[in-house]
Short mmCIF file of C-alpha atoms in Angstrom, two decimals:
data_model
loop_
_atom_site.label_atom_id
_atom_site.label_comp_id
_atom_site.label_asym_id
_atom_site.label_seq_id
_atom_site.Cartn_x
_atom_site.Cartn_y
_atom_site.Cartn_z
CA MET G 1 -0.20 43.57 60.23
CA ASN G 2 -0.20 41.44 57.05
CA HIS G 3 -3.72 40.13 57.71
CA GLU G 4 -4.81 43.73 58.27
CA LEU G 5 -3.30 44.66 54.89
CA LEU G 6 -5.38 42.00 53.13
CA ALA G 7 -8.49 43.27 54.91
CA VAL G 8 -7.76 46.83 53.79
CA LEU G 9 -7.28 45.70 50.19
CA GLU G 10 -10.58 43.82 50.23
CA TYR G 11 -12.37 46.86 51.70
CA ILE G 12 -10.99 49.18 49.01
CA GLU G 13 -11.98 46.67 46.33
CA GLN G 14 -15.58 46.77 47.55
CA GLU G 15 -15.83 50.51 48.25
CA ARG G 16 -13.79 51.93 45.36
CA GLY G 17 -14.25 49.26 42.73
CA ILE G 18 -10.50 48.75 42.32
CA SER G 19 -9.64 45.07 41.94
CA LYS G 20 -7.71 43.42 44.75
CA GLU G 21 -5.24 42.05 42.21
CA GLN G 22 -4.50 45.55 40.93
CA LEU G 23 -3.87 46.76 44.47
CA VAL G 24 -1.68 43.76 45.33
CA ASN G 25 0.45 44.34 42.23
CA ALA G 26 0.89 48.00 43.17
CA VAL G 27 1.91 47.14 46.74
CA GLU G 28 4.37 44.47 45.53
CA LYS G 29 5.94 46.86 43.05
CA ALA G 30 6.28 49.61 45.66
CA LEU G 31 7.78 47.23 48.25
CA ALA G 32 10.31 45.94 45.73
CA ALA G 33 11.37 49.49 44.85
CA THR G 34 11.69 50.42 48.54
CA CYS G 35 13.83 47.39 49.38
CA GLN G 36 15.96 47.93 46.28
CA LYS G 37 17.04 51.34 47.59
CA ASN G 38 18.21 49.94 50.93
CA LEU G 39 20.28 46.92 49.86
CA ASP G 40 23.89 46.40 50.94
CA ARG G 41 24.53 44.78 47.56
CA ARG G 42 23.15 46.44 44.41
CA ALA G 43 20.39 44.57 42.62
CA LYS G 44 18.85 45.48 39.28
CA ASN G 45 15.99 43.01 39.60
CA VAL G 46 14.07 42.88 42.88
CA GLU G 47 10.76 41.09 43.31
CA ALA G 48 8.26 41.25 46.17
CA LYS G 49 5.46 38.71 46.54
CA LEU G 50 2.42 39.04 48.78
CA ASN G 51 0.77 35.76 49.75
CA ARG G 52 -2.92 36.22 48.92
CA SER G 53 -3.95 33.72 51.61
CA ASN G 54 -2.03 34.62 54.76
CA GLY G 55 -0.63 38.05 53.88
CA SER G 56 3.02 37.06 54.29
CA ILE G 57 5.54 38.93 52.14
CA ARG G 58 8.79 37.68 50.65
CA VAL G 59 11.31 39.88 48.83
CA VAL G 60 14.07 38.44 46.63
CA ALA G 61 16.91 39.88 44.57
CA ILE G 62 17.41 38.03 41.29
CA TYR G 63 20.91 37.51 39.85
CA ASN G 64 22.25 35.59 36.85
CA VAL G 65 24.93 33.10 37.96
CA VAL G 66 28.21 33.41 35.99
CA ASP G 67 31.83 32.29 36.23
CA ALA G 68 33.04 35.91 36.15
CA ILE G 69 31.16 39.19 36.28
CA ASP G 70 31.11 41.09 32.98
CA THR G 71 32.70 44.53 32.70
CA PHE G 72 32.12 47.35 30.21
CA ILE G 73 33.40 50.83 29.40
CA GLU G 74 31.18 53.89 29.83
CA LYS G 75 31.91 57.59 29.37
CA ASP G 76 30.98 60.10 32.05
CA LYS G 77 29.53 63.56 31.33
CA ASN G 78 33.05 64.90 30.75
CA GLY G 79 33.86 62.20 28.20
CA LYS G 80 36.18 60.29 30.54
CA GLU G 81 36.09 56.50 30.17
CA ILE G 82 35.06 54.57 33.29
CA THR G 83 35.16 50.80 33.78
CA LYS G 84 31.94 49.41 35.24
CA ASP G 85 30.63 45.91 35.93
CA LYS G 86 27.30 44.11 35.97
CA SER G 87 27.40 43.11 39.62
CA ASP G 88 23.88 44.50 40.03
CA GLU G 89 22.51 41.71 37.82
CA GLN G 90 25.23 39.02 37.95
CA ILE G 91 26.81 36.94 40.73
CA THR G 92 29.74 34.52 40.56
CA LEU G 93 29.13 30.83 41.17
CA GLN G 94 31.62 30.94 44.03
CA GLU G 95 29.46 33.50 45.86
CA ALA G 96 26.10 32.10 44.75
CA VAL G 97 26.61 28.62 46.26
CA GLN G 98 26.80 30.25 49.69
CA PHE G 99 23.09 31.05 49.33
CA ASP G 100 22.03 28.01 47.28
CA PRO G 101 24.46 25.05 47.07
CA SER G 102 22.54 23.51 44.15
CA VAL G 103 22.68 26.52 41.82
CA LYS G 104 24.68 26.28 38.56
CA VAL G 105 26.20 28.70 36.04
CA GLY G 106 23.52 29.95 33.63
CA GLU G 107 20.77 29.69 36.22
CA GLN G 108 19.17 32.42 38.32
CA LEU G 109 19.77 32.88 42.02
CA ARG G 110 16.79 34.18 43.96
CA MET G 111 18.38 35.69 47.06
CA GLU G 112 15.96 36.47 49.87
CA ILE G 113 16.37 40.03 51.13
CA THR G 114 13.21 40.47 53.21
CA PRO G 115 14.11 43.10 55.86
CA LYS G 116 13.84 42.19 59.54
CA ASP G 117 11.86 45.36 60.37
CA PHE G 118 9.50 44.74 57.49
CA GLY G 119 6.31 45.55 59.40
CA ARG G 120 7.08 49.27 59.52
CA ILE G 121 8.23 49.34 55.89
CA VAL G 122 5.11 47.50 54.72
CA ALA G 123 2.80 49.90 56.55
CA GLN G 124 4.37 53.04 55.07
CA THR G 125 4.93 51.70 51.56
CA ALA G 126 1.56 49.98 51.23
CA LYS G 127 -0.28 53.13 52.29
CA GLN G 128 1.49 55.22 49.64
CA ALA G 129 0.95 52.57 46.94
CA ILE G 130 -2.74 52.18 47.77
CA LEU G 131 -3.35 55.94 47.73
CA GLN G 132 -1.58 56.18 44.39
CA GLU G 133 -3.74 53.41 42.93
CA ILE G 134 -6.88 55.10 44.23
CA ARG G 135 -5.83 58.35 42.53
CA LYS G 136 -5.09 56.48 39.30
CA ALA G 137 -8.45 54.73 39.42
CA GLU G 138 -10.31 57.97 40.10
CA LYS G 139 -8.46 59.62 37.23
CA GLN G 140 -9.41 56.74 34.92
CA THR G 141 -13.04 56.94 36.03
CA ILE G 142 -13.12 60.66 35.22
CA GLU G 143 -11.49 60.03 31.85
CA ASP G 144 -14.06 57.34 31.00
CA GLU G 145 -16.92 59.59 32.16
CA PHE G 146 -15.90 62.65 30.12
CA ARG G 147 -14.08 61.14 27.11
CA ASP G 148 -17.12 61.51 24.83
CA GLN G 149 -17.61 65.14 25.92
CA VAL G 150 -14.22 66.39 24.71
CA GLY G 151 -14.87 69.19 22.24
CA GLU G 152 -18.29 69.92 23.74
CA ILE G 153 -19.56 72.63 26.10
CA VAL G 154 -19.82 71.68 29.76
CA SER G 155 -21.34 73.64 32.65
CA GLY G 156 -20.10 73.97 36.19
CA THR G 157 -19.56 76.20 39.20
CA VAL G 158 -16.45 78.25 39.91
CA ARG G 159 -14.83 76.85 43.05
CA ARG G 160 -11.57 78.77 43.49
CA TYR G 161 -8.49 80.23 41.81
CA GLU G 162 -5.12 78.44 41.85
CA HIS G 163 -2.03 80.18 40.44
CA GLY G 164 -4.18 82.18 38.02
CA ASN G 165 -6.18 79.13 36.90
CA ILE G 166 -9.92 78.77 37.50
CA ILE G 167 -10.98 75.55 39.23
CA VAL G 168 -14.49 74.52 38.15
CA ASP G 169 -16.78 71.99 39.85
CA LEU G 170 -18.56 69.82 37.25
CA GLN G 171 -20.34 67.82 40.01
CA LYS G 172 -18.73 64.51 39.01
CA ALA G 173 -15.23 65.98 38.83
CA GLU G 174 -13.19 69.15 39.10
CA ALA G 175 -11.84 70.81 35.96
CA MET G 176 -9.41 73.63 35.30
CA ILE G 177 -9.42 76.65 33.00
CA PRO G 178 -5.70 77.45 32.61
CA ALA G 179 -4.73 81.12 32.59
CA ARG G 180 -4.03 80.97 28.84
CA GLU G 181 -7.55 79.64 28.16
CA LYS G 182 -9.28 82.41 30.13
CA VAL G 183 -10.72 85.52 28.50
CA PRO G 184 -8.68 88.41 29.99
CA SER G 185 -11.67 90.72 30.36
CA GLU G 186 -13.83 88.17 32.20
CA GLN G 187 -14.02 88.00 35.98
CA TYR G 188 -15.64 85.18 37.95
CA MET G 189 -16.25 84.71 41.66
CA PRO G 190 -16.53 81.44 43.59
CA GLY G 191 -20.09 80.18 43.24
CA ASP G 192 -20.64 81.68 39.76
CA ARG G 193 -22.03 79.39 37.05
CA ILE G 194 -19.75 79.03 34.06
CA ASN G 195 -19.86 77.39 30.61
CA ALA G 196 -16.69 76.34 28.81
CA LEU G 197 -15.38 74.01 26.14
CA LEU G 198 -13.91 70.72 27.36
CA LEU G 199 -10.63 71.13 25.50
CA ARG G 200 -8.88 67.90 26.45
CA ILE G 201 -8.22 65.41 29.23
CA ALA G 202 -4.62 65.84 30.35
CA ASN G 203 -2.63 63.00 31.87
CA LYS G 204 0.46 64.56 33.41
CA GLU G 205 2.44 61.33 33.75
CA LYS G 206 1.60 60.09 30.25
CA ASP G 207 2.06 63.50 28.59
CA ASN G 208 5.48 63.99 30.18
CA LYS G 209 6.67 60.64 28.83
CA GLU G 210 5.34 61.27 25.32
CA ARG G 211 6.45 64.89 24.99
CA GLY G 212 9.72 64.59 26.86
CA ARG G 213 9.05 67.79 28.80
CA GLU G 214 7.27 68.70 31.98
CA ASN G 215 3.54 69.25 31.75
CA LYS G 216 1.92 70.65 34.90
CA GLU G 217 -1.66 70.22 33.70
CA ASP G 218 -3.66 67.21 34.78
CA GLY G 219 -7.29 66.17 34.45
CA LEU G 220 -10.09 68.01 32.66
CA ILE G 221 -8.89 71.13 30.82
CA LEU G 222 -11.49 73.74 29.85
CA SER G 223 -11.37 76.81 27.62
CA ARG G 224 -13.41 79.95 27.11
CA ALA G 225 -10.83 81.55 24.80
CA SER G 226 -10.86 78.88 22.10
CA ARG G 227 -12.37 79.52 18.67
CA GLU G 228 -14.09 76.15 19.03
CA PHE G 229 -16.02 77.50 22.01
CA VAL G 230 -17.65 80.03 19.67
CA ARG G 231 -18.35 77.27 17.13
CA LYS G 232 -20.08 75.11 19.73
CA LEU G 233 -22.15 78.04 20.98
CA PHE G 234 -23.48 78.57 17.44
CA GLU G 235 -24.13 74.84 17.02
CA ARG G 236 -26.14 74.90 20.24
CA GLU G 237 -28.05 78.10 19.45
CA VAL G 238 -28.62 77.75 15.68
CA SER G 239 -30.60 74.64 14.73
CA GLU G 240 -29.66 75.02 11.06
CA ILE G 241 -25.97 74.64 12.00
CA HIS G 242 -26.68 71.68 14.27
CA ASP G 243 -28.66 70.00 11.45
CA GLY G 244 -25.96 70.67 8.82
CA ILE G 245 -28.06 73.04 6.71
CA VAL G 246 -25.74 75.96 7.52
CA GLU G 247 -22.00 75.32 7.75
CA ILE G 248 -19.35 77.26 9.65
CA VAL G 249 -16.41 77.46 7.25
CA SER G 250 -13.94 79.39 9.37
CA ILE G 251 -13.60 81.28 12.65
CA SER G 252 -11.08 83.87 13.79
CA ARG G 253 -11.13 85.32 17.26
CA ASP G 254 -9.65 87.87 19.65
CA ALA G 255 -11.16 86.37 22.79
CA GLY G 256 -13.19 88.87 24.78
CA SER G 257 -13.11 91.50 22.06
CA ARG G 258 -14.22 90.31 18.63
CA SER G 259 -14.82 87.21 16.51
CA LYS G 260 -15.42 86.70 12.81
CA LEU G 261 -17.46 83.77 11.58
CA ALA G 262 -17.67 82.74 7.90
CA VAL G 263 -20.80 80.73 7.07
CA ARG G 264 -22.43 79.21 4.01
CA SER G 265 -25.71 77.43 3.33
CA ASN G 266 -26.13 73.95 1.89
CA ASP G 267 -29.73 74.84 1.05
CA PRO G 268 -30.28 77.72 -1.42
CA ARG G 269 -33.54 78.56 0.36
CA VAL G 270 -31.76 79.32 3.65
CA ASP G 271 -29.85 82.56 4.24
CA PRO G 272 -26.82 81.51 6.36
CA VAL G 273 -26.26 84.92 7.93
CA GLY G 274 -29.95 85.42 8.72
CA ALA G 275 -30.15 81.96 10.29
CA CYS G 276 -27.24 82.77 12.60
CA VAL G 277 -28.55 86.21 13.53
CA GLY G 278 -32.06 84.92 14.23
CA MET G 279 -35.38 86.69 14.59
CA ARG G 280 -34.75 90.23 15.82
CA GLY G 281 -31.13 89.20 16.36
CA MET G 282 -31.97 86.97 19.32
CA ARG G 283 -29.71 84.05 18.38
CA VAL G 284 -26.53 86.05 18.03
CA LYS G 285 -27.53 88.16 21.03
CA ASN G 286 -27.71 85.03 23.20
CA ILE G 287 -24.22 84.10 22.05
CA THR G 288 -22.74 87.55 22.66
CA ASN G 289 -24.32 87.50 26.12
CA GLU G 290 -22.58 84.18 26.85
CA LEU G 291 -19.35 85.77 25.58
CA ASN G 292 -19.89 88.74 27.91
CA GLY G 293 -20.37 91.29 25.14
CA GLU G 294 -17.76 90.03 22.68
CA ARG G 295 -18.61 91.33 19.22
CA VAL G 296 -19.38 88.64 16.63
CA ASP G 297 -19.23 89.44 12.89
CA ILE G 298 -21.15 86.88 10.79
CA ILE G 299 -19.79 86.87 7.26
CA PRO G 300 -21.14 85.11 4.15
CA PHE G 301 -18.51 82.78 2.72
CA SER G 302 -17.85 82.93 -1.02
CA ASP G 303 -15.85 80.72 -3.37
CA ASP G 304 -14.96 83.97 -5.12
CA LEU G 305 -11.85 84.90 -3.12
CA ALA G 306 -12.11 88.63 -3.86
CA ARG G 307 -15.69 88.74 -2.64
CA TYR G 308 -14.82 86.63 0.42
CA VAL G 309 -12.04 89.06 1.41
CA SER G 310 -14.36 92.00 0.83
CA ASN G 311 -16.92 90.41 3.16
CA ALA G 312 -14.24 89.63 5.74
CA LEU G 313 -12.98 93.25 5.82
CA HIS G 314 -16.46 94.74 6.21
CA PRO G 315 -17.29 97.60 6.84
CA ALA G 316 -14.34 98.70 4.68
CA LYS G 317 -15.19 99.10 0.99
CA ALA G 318 -12.60 98.48 -1.70
CA GLU G 319 -12.05 100.59 -4.79
CA LYS G 320 -10.58 97.51 -6.44
CA ILE G 321 -9.43 94.00 -5.47
CA ASP G 322 -6.69 92.10 -7.30
CA VAL G 323 -5.92 88.46 -6.56
CA ASP G 324 -2.32 87.50 -7.32
CA TYR G 325 -2.21 83.69 -7.37
CA SER G 326 1.53 83.59 -8.08
CA THR G 327 2.34 85.21 -4.72
CA ALA G 328 -0.87 84.19 -2.88
CA THR G 329 -1.55 87.88 -2.21
CA ILE G 330 -4.87 89.73 -2.27
CA HIS G 331 -4.33 93.43 -3.04
CA PHE G 332 -7.14 95.43 -1.44
CA TYR G 333 -7.25 99.00 -2.79
CA VAL G 334 -8.91 101.51 -0.46
CA ASP G 335 -9.22 105.24 0.01
CA SER G 336 -7.96 106.90 3.20
CA GLU G 337 -11.27 106.61 5.06
CA ASN G 338 -11.72 102.93 4.24
CA SER G 339 -8.08 102.16 5.04
CA ARG G 340 -8.83 103.04 8.66
CA LEU G 341 -11.94 100.84 8.60
CA ALA G 342 -10.01 97.98 7.01
CA PHE G 343 -7.31 98.11 9.66
CA GLY G 344 -9.69 98.71 12.55
CA LYS G 345 -8.69 99.45 16.14
CA LYS G 346 -5.20 98.07 16.82
CA ALA G 347 -5.35 96.52 13.31
CA GLN G 348 -7.89 94.04 14.64
CA ASN G 349 -10.14 93.98 11.58
CA ILE G 350 -7.44 93.11 9.06
CA ARG G 351 -5.81 90.68 11.49
CA LEU G 352 -9.03 88.74 12.04
CA ALA G 353 -9.84 88.85 8.33
CA GLN G 354 -6.38 87.46 7.55
CA LYS G 355 -6.89 84.56 9.99
CA LEU G 356 -10.42 83.98 8.67
CA ILE G 357 -9.21 83.62 5.07
CA GLY G 358 -6.47 81.30 6.32
CA GLY G 359 -4.15 79.21 4.22
CA ASP G 360 -1.15 80.93 2.68
CA TRP G 361 -3.08 83.97 1.52
CA LYS G 362 -1.91 87.43 2.53
CA ILE G 363 -4.07 90.57 2.43
CA ASN G 364 -2.17 93.64 1.23
CA LEU G 365 -3.87 97.01 1.81
CA ILE G 366 -3.02 99.62 -0.82
CA LEU G 367 -4.14 103.23 -0.53
CA VAL G 368 -5.47 104.54 -3.83
CA ASP G 369 -3.90 107.78 -5.00
CA GLU G 370 -7.05 109.89 -4.65
CA ASN G 371 -4.77 112.70 -3.57
CA ASN G 372 -1.03 112.59 -3.10
CA GLU G 373 -1.15 113.93 0.44
CA ASP G 374 -3.21 111.00 1.74
CA ALA G 375 -1.04 108.48 -0.06
CA ASP G 376 2.13 110.06 1.30
CA ASP G 377 0.69 110.14 4.83
CA PHE G 378 -0.27 106.48 4.59
CA ALA G 379 3.17 105.46 3.34
CA GLU G 380 4.91 107.54 6.00
CA GLU G 381 2.76 106.09 8.78
CA LYS G 382 3.43 102.56 7.56
CA GLN G 383 7.17 103.23 7.41
CA ARG G 384 7.14 104.77 10.88
CA ARG G 385 5.31 101.79 12.32
CA THR G 386 7.71 99.41 10.59
CA GLU G 387 10.84 101.11 11.95
CA GLU G 388 9.33 101.40 15.42
CA LEU G 389 8.42 97.70 15.50
CA SER G 390 11.87 96.75 14.19
CA ASN G 391 13.55 98.64 17.04
CA ILE G 392 11.23 97.31 19.74
CA LEU G 393 11.51 93.67 18.67
CA GLY G 394 15.12 93.67 17.54
CA VAL G 395 14.26 92.21 14.13
CA SER G 396 15.08 93.32 10.60
CA ILE G 397 13.10 95.98 8.72
CA GLU G 398 11.91 93.24 6.35
CA THR G 399 10.50 91.18 9.22
CA ALA G 400 8.85 94.24 10.79
CA GLU G 401 7.32 95.15 7.42
CA LEU G 402 5.92 91.62 7.16
CA LEU G 403 4.31 91.99 10.58
CA VAL G 404 2.83 95.42 9.78
CA SER G 405 1.43 94.08 6.50
CA ASN G 406 -0.31 91.37 8.50
CA GLY G 407 -1.88 93.99 10.75
CA PHE G 408 0.49 93.85 13.72
CA LEU G 409 1.49 97.41 14.52
CA SER G 410 2.78 97.05 18.07
CA LEU G 411 4.20 94.68 20.67
CA GLU G 412 0.85 94.92 22.47
CA GLY G 413 -0.97 93.65 19.40
CA LEU G 414 1.47 90.76 18.97
CA SER G 415 1.14 89.78 22.63
CA GLU G 416 -2.57 89.10 22.10
CA LEU G 417 -1.78 86.56 19.37
CA PRO G 418 -1.61 82.84 20.33
CA GLU G 419 1.87 81.36 19.88
CA GLU G 420 0.75 78.91 17.18
CA ASP G 421 -0.84 81.74 15.15
CA LEU G 422 2.34 83.82 15.37
CA LYS G 423 4.45 80.92 14.11
CA ALA G 424 1.95 80.37 11.28
CA ILE G 425 2.47 83.84 9.75
CA LYS G 426 3.63 83.22 6.20
CA GLY G 427 7.23 84.34 5.65
CA LEU G 428 8.12 84.60 9.35
CA SER G 429 11.18 82.49 10.18
CA SER G 430 11.30 80.30 13.28
CA GLU G 431 14.27 82.36 14.53
CA ASP G 432 12.31 85.63 14.29
CA ALA G 433 9.27 83.97 15.89
CA THR G 434 11.45 82.94 18.85
CA ILE G 435 12.85 86.48 19.19
CA ILE G 436 9.33 87.95 19.17
CA LEU G 437 8.02 85.43 21.71
CA ASP G 438 10.96 86.26 24.02
CA LYS G 439 10.16 89.98 23.75
CA ILE G 440 6.50 89.30 24.53
CA ALA G 441 7.49 87.25 27.58
CA GLN G 442 9.82 90.03 28.77
CA SER G 443 7.07 92.63 28.41
CA LYS G 444 4.76 90.56 30.62
CA SER G 445 7.31 89.82 33.35
#
């Protein structure tokens, strides 16, 4: 059996490119762990050694030789003190000399614990260890192959759905589009070609250790819902962006519905919006086709904040714009018709404009008093929405008013917002954010 094991290790080294030494170390570690579980006497340190020449295996438990075994006090989960000892790593001289008459206090005793029925144990344990090493090696190969493509667009074929996630064949590896990175309105069938952003390479074992919580994702993680996917599509389609002549300053997105893109030119001779739109609109049309009809607003960036906000809220036209630097608020004065345009359907326009401007700035829509009836209607509608949202979410009127001012008029609208964007709303406490996220989760269950 042991000679067969060496032959298997050599075969895997040749066929899979995994070093024999790496495989031997994995088998030794697995055998030590298996034997450790089945000992009559506890042992903290167990070592298994595979002879590289003849395949023989020896397992030893290692103990420190002492005059008397140390004890210590430990509290259980109820706070009760329990006396424990270090018999799993120490052995008295009196007992140790029964195994090695020459051993002395302060030395280590290497007690052989190789099981009698070791052939069966070796076969089962070695197989599991080898398979695990093969998986690790394959995972490392994939990581090395795709590391430089993180943040870039990759192409593949839809293979299947697993628990709401799309599994994509990239030829050299399989990748996954998690449910949260899908565009809700998009539907794909097995065999369909698909483009997506390589978001990251997840390592479940490593991530769980670093984050201290369970992560179920592993391998290549793709996204079609990311703002960066839109950025990369423009970089691919618009040569001026790829060459650095035109710069994308900011992107906001409701995946599958609408995106806003702020651009500026580093060459006064080049119109940034025209470059992105292309001749007869072909460039932006190619991008919207890839996004399955998602609307893309291309907006000229301006260092003049008032003008930038005006561009971002297009097609709404302001009667007046005031920038209050002390409160980081942009007051956007509109008539009743333009207030509807500024908000947009489900407050999408103002919400995307707010995210596009970014930073700590807040856009505050104010209805001009062109006639008292319109102003009163606007104020009443805003108050009604605020009270309704407060009741639905279980938050204060002040918090609901903050949400309405940011363009969130309903639980449905909030549920479309990524968690990190919700938490980033200026003035929203972490406690209120948690309450809102819980309500969103309840509405989806």
